[in-house]
Amino acid sequence: MLRHLKRAKEFDGLNIIVLTALNDDYIKDVGGLPEGVQVFHKPVALSRLEPVIEALIANTAESHYAQVNSPA
């Protein structure tokens, strides 16, 4: 599913975060993850995850603001 999302034009620019209990070796053995996917392993401290999510939200808001306010 993640590979489909990364390839699909409709989801171009989508930032994907994976939260998993699987280890890196197993993920690699089953085909790995697409380029650009951020991986966090359970248990993950909110202090590690929160800044990443906040940055993604801020970047999305900035991009939206730039599109809305760009001259036509």
CSV table of C-alpha atoms in Angstrom, one decimal:
chain,number,residue,atom,x,y,z
A,1,MET,CA,0.0,0.0,0.0
A,2,LEU,CA,2.8,2.4,0.8
A,3,ARG,CA,4.5,1.8,-2.5
A,4,HIS,CA,1.1,2.6,-4.3
A,5,LEU,CA,0.7,5.8,-2.3
A,6,LYS,CA,4.3,6.9,-3.2
A,7,ARG,CA,3.7,6.1,-6.9
A,8,ALA,CA,0.2,7.6,-7.3
A,9,LYS,CA,0.1,11.0,-8.8
A,10,GLU,CA,-2.9,11.9,-6.6
A,11,PHE,CA,-0.7,11.6,-3.5
A,12,ASP,CA,2.4,13.3,-4.9
A,13,GLY,CA,4.1,15.2,-2.0
A,14,LEU,CA,2.4,13.0,0.6
A,15,ASN,CA,4.6,12.6,3.7
A,16,ILE,CA,4.3,9.1,5.2
A,17,ILE,CA,5.3,8.2,8.7
A,18,VAL,CA,5.4,4.5,9.7
A,19,LEU,CA,5.0,3.4,13.3
A,20,THR,CA,5.8,-0.3,13.6
A,21,ALA,CA,6.9,-3.0,16.0
A,22,LEU,CA,8.8,-4.7,13.2
A,23,ASN,CA,12.6,-4.5,13.1
A,24,ASP,CA,14.6,-3.0,10.3
A,25,ASP,CA,15.9,-6.5,9.1
A,26,TYR,CA,12.4,-7.9,8.8
A,27,ILE,CA,11.2,-4.8,6.9
A,28,LYS,CA,14.2,-5.1,4.5
A,29,ASP,CA,13.5,-8.9,4.1
A,30,VAL,CA,9.9,-8.2,3.0
A,31,GLY,CA,10.8,-5.6,0.5
A,32,GLY,CA,11.6,-2.5,2.5
A,33,LEU,CA,9.8,0.8,2.4
A,34,PRO,CA,9.7,3.4,-0.3
A,35,GLU,CA,12.2,6.2,-0.4
A,36,GLY,CA,11.3,9.1,1.9
A,37,VAL,CA,9.1,7.1,4.4
A,38,GLN,CA,10.0,8.0,8.0
A,39,VAL,CA,10.1,5.0,10.3
A,40,PHE,CA,9.5,5.0,14.1
A,41,HIS,CA,9.8,1.8,16.1
A,42,LYS,CA,7.4,1.0,18.9
A,43,PRO,CA,7.5,2.0,21.6
A,44,VAL,CA,8.2,5.6,20.5
A,45,ALA,CA,8.4,8.5,22.8
A,46,LEU,CA,6.0,11.3,21.9
A,47,SER,CA,8.9,13.7,22.4
A,48,ARG,CA,10.5,12.1,19.2
A,49,LEU,CA,7.3,11.9,17.2
A,50,GLU,CA,5.7,15.2,18.0
A,51,PRO,CA,8.3,17.5,16.4
A,52,VAL,CA,8.2,15.5,13.2
A,53,ILE,CA,4.4,15.8,13.0
A,54,GLU,CA,4.4,19.5,13.9
A,55,ALA,CA,7.0,20.2,11.2
A,56,LEU,CA,4.9,18.3,8.6
A,57,ILE,CA,1.8,20.3,9.6
A,58,ALA,CA,3.7,23.6,9.4
A,59,ASN,CA,5.1,22.7,6.0
A,60,THR,CA,1.7,21.8,4.7
A,61,ALA,CA,0.2,25.0,6.1
A,62,GLU,CA,3.0,27.1,4.4
A,63,SER,CA,2.5,25.3,1.1
A,64,HIS,CA,-1.2,25.9,1.2
A,65,TYR,CA,-0.8,29.5,2.1
A,66,ALA,CA,1.6,30.0,-0.8
A,67,GLN,CA,-0.8,28.4,-3.2
A,68,VAL,CA,-3.8,30.4,-2.0
A,69,ASN,CA,-1.9,33.7,-2.1
A,70,SER,CA,0.1,33.2,-5.4
A,71,PRO,CA,-0.9,35.5,-8.3
A,72,ALA,CA,-3.1,33.7,-10.8
